[in-house]
mmCIF file of C-alpha atoms in Angstrom:
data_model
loop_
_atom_site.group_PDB
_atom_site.id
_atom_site.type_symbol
_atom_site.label_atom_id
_atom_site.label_comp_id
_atom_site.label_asym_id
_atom_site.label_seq_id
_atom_site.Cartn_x
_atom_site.Cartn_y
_atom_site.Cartn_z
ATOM 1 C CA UNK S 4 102.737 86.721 131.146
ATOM 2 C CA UNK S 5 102.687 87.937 127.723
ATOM 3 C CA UNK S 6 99.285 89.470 125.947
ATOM 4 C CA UNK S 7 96.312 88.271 128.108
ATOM 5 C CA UNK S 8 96.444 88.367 132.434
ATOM 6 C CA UNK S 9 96.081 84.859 132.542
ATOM 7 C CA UNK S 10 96.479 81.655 129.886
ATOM 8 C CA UNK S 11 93.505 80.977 128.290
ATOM 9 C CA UNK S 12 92.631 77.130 128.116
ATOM 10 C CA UNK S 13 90.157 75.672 125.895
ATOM 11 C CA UNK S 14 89.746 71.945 125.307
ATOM 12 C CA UNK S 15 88.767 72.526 121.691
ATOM 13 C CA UNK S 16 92.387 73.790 121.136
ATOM 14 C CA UNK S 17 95.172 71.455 120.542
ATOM 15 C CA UNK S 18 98.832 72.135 122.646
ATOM 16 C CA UNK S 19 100.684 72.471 119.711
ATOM 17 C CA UNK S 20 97.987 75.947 118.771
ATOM 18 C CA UNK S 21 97.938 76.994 122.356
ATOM 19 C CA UNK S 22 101.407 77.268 122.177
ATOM 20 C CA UNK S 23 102.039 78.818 118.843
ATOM 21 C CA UNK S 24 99.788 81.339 120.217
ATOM 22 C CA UNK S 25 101.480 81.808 123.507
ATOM 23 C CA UNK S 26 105.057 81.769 122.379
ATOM 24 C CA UNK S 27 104.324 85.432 120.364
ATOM 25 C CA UNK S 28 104.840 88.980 122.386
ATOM 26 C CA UNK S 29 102.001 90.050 120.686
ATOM 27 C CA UNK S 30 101.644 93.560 122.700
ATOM 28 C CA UNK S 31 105.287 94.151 121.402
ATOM 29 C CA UNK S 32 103.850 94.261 118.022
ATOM 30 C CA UNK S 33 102.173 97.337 116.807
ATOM 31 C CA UNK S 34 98.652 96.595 114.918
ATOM 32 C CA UNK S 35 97.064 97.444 111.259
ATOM 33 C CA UNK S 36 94.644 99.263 113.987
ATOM 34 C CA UNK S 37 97.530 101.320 115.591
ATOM 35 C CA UNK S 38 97.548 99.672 118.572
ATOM 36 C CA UNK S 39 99.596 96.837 120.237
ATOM 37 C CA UNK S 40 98.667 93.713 118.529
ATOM 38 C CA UNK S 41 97.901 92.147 122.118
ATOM 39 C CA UNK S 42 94.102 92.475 121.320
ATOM 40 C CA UNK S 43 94.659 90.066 118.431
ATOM 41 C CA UNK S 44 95.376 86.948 121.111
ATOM 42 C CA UNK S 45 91.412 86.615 122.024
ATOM 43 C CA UNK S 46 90.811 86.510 118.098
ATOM 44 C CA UNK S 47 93.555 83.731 117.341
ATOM 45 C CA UNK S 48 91.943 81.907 120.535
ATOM 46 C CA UNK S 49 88.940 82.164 118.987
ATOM 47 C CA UNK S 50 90.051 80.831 115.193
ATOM 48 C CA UNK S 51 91.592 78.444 116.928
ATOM 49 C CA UNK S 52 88.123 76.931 118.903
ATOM 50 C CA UNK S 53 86.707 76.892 115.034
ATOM 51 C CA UNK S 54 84.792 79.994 114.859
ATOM 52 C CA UNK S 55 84.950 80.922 111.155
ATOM 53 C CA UNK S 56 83.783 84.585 112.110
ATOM 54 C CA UNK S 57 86.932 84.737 113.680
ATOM 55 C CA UNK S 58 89.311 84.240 110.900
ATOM 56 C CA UNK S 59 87.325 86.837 109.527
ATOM 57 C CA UNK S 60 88.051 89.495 112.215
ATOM 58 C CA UNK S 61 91.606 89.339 111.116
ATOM 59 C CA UNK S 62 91.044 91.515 108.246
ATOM 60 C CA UNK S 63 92.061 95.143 109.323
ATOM 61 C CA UNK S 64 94.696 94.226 111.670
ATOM 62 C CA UNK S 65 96.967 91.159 110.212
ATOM 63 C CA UNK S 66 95.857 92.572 106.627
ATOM 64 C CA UNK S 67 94.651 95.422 105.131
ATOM 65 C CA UNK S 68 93.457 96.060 101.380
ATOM 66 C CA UNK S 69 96.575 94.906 99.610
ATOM 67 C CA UNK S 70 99.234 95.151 102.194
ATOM 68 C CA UNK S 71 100.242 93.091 105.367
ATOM 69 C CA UNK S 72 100.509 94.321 108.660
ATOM 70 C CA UNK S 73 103.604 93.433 111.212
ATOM 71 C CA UNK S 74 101.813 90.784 113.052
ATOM 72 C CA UNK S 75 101.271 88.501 110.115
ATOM 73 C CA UNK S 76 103.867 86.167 110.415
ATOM 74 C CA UNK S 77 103.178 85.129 113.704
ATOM 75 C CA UNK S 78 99.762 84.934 112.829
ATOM 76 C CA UNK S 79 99.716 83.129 110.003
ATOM 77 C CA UNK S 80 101.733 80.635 112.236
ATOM 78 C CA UNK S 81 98.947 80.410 114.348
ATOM 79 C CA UNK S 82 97.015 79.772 111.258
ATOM 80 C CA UNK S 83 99.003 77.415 109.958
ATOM 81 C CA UNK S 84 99.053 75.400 113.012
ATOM 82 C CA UNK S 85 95.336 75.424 113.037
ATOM 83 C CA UNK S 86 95.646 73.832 110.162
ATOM 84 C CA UNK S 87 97.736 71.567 110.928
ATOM 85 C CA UNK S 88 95.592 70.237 113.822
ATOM 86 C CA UNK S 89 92.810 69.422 110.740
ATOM 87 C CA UNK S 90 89.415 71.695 111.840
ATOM 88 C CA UNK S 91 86.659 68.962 111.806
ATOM 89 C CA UNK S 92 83.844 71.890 110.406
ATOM 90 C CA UNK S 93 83.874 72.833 106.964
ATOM 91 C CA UNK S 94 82.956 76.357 107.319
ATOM 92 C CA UNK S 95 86.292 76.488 110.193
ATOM 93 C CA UNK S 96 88.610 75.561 106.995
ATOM 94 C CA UNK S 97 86.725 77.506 104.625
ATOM 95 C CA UNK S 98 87.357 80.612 106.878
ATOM 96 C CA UNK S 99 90.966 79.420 107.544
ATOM 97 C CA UNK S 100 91.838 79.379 103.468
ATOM 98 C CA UNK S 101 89.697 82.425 102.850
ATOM 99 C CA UNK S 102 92.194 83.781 105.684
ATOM 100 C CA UNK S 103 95.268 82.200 103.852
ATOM 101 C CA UNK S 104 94.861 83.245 100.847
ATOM 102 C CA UNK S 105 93.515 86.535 101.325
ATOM 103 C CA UNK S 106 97.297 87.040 103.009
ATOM 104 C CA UNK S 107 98.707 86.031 100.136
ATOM 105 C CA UNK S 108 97.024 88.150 97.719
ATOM 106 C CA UNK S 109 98.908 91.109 99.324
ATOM 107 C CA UNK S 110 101.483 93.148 97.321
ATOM 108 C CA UNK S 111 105.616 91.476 98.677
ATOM 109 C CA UNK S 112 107.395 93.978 100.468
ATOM 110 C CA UNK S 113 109.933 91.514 100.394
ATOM 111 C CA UNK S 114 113.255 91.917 98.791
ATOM 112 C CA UNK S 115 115.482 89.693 97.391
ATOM 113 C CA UNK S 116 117.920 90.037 100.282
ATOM 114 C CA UNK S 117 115.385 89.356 103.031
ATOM 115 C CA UNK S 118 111.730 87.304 103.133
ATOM 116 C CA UNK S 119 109.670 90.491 104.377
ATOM 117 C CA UNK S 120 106.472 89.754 106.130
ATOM 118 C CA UNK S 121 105.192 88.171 102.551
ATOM 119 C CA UNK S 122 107.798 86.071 102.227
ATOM 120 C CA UNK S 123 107.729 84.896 106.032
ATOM 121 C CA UNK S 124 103.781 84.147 105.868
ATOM 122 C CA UNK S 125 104.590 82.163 102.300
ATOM 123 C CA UNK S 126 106.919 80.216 104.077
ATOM 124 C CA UNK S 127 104.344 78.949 106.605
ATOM 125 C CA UNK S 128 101.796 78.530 103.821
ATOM 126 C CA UNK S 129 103.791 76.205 102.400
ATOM 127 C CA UNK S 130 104.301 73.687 105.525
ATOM 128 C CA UNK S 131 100.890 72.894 104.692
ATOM 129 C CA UNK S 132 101.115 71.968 101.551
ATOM 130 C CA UNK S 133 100.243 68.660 102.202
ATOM 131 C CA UNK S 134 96.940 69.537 103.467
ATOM 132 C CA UNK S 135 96.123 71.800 100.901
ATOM 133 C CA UNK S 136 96.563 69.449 98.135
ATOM 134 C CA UNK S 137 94.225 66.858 99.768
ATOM 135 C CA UNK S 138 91.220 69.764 100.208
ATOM 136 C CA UNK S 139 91.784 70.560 96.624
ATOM 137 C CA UNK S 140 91.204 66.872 96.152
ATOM 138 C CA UNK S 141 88.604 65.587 98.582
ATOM 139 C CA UNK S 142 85.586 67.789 97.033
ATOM 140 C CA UNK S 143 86.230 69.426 93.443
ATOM 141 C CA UNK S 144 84.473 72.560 92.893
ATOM 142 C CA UNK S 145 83.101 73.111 96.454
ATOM 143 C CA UNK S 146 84.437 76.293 97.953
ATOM 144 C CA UNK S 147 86.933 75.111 100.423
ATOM 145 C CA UNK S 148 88.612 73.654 97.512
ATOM 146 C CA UNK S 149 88.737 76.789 95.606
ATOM 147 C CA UNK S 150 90.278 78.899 98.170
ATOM 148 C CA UNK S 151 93.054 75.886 98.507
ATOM 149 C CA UNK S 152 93.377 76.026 94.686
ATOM 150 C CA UNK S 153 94.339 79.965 94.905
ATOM 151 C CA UNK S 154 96.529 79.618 97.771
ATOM 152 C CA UNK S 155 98.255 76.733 95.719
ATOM 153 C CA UNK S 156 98.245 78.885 92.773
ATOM 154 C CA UNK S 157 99.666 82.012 94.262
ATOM 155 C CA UNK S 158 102.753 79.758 95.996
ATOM 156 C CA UNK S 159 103.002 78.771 92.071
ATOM 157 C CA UNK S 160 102.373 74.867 93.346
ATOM 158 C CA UNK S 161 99.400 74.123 91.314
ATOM 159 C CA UNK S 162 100.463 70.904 89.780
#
């Protein structure tokens, strides 16, 4: 088995996260550490149960300072399925669009031939569009519609 020895199960993550998570070769991917991004697996598990410190812990590894490191796509597809499965706790989705759009106020490495790892974490941004538009909505001014507003903002989506 890829990553970890043996599947993790939790009943606080949904399928569709537990297998976004499993489907990546994560130790095939180095790190923003150095090291095989296998490491990272227990950290998406733990996003993924709702612990905000979590999304956090992602700094240094997916991203780092302005730039983002090779396993941010498959992350942020993680993230975005997260997402997707609507995290009850507001601090969980607070943490989750801090996370977002901290990766998307990285510099593109992107060209215009090719998405780059930018352009590939943009991309899964933007399936949650939907989403995002309705946090921006549901409480004006709080913080977890702030962070939604940037993200929207930084796809250029604002209106």
């Amino acid at each position: 088995m890829r990553g970890m020895d043996k599947p993790r199960n939790s009943p606080l993550v949904p399928d569709a996260v537990s297998a976004e998570i499993l489907r990546h070769d994560w130790g095939s991917v180095e790190c923003g550490c150095g090291r095989p991004a296998e490491h990272l697996e227990e950290t998406l598990w733990n996003a993924a149960e709702g612990h905000p410190a979590a999304f956090h812990a992602l700094e240094g590894h997916v991203f780092a300072g302005s730039r983002l490191r090779a396993p941010a796509p498959a992350a942020c597809g993680v993230l975005m399925a997260v997402w997707a499965a609507g995290p009850p706790r507001l601090a969980t989705r607070e943490a989750l669009l801090w996370t977002l759009l901290a990766l998307l106020n990285t510099e593109d490495d992107g060209s215009s031939h090719e998405a780059g790892l930018y352009g590939q974490c943009a991309a899964f941004i933007r399936t949650g569009l939907p989403g995002l538009h309705r946090e921006r909505a549901a409480a004006p001014g709080s913080v977890a519609a702030a962070y939604a507003d940037g993200i929207l903002a930084l796809l250029d989506l604002s209106v």
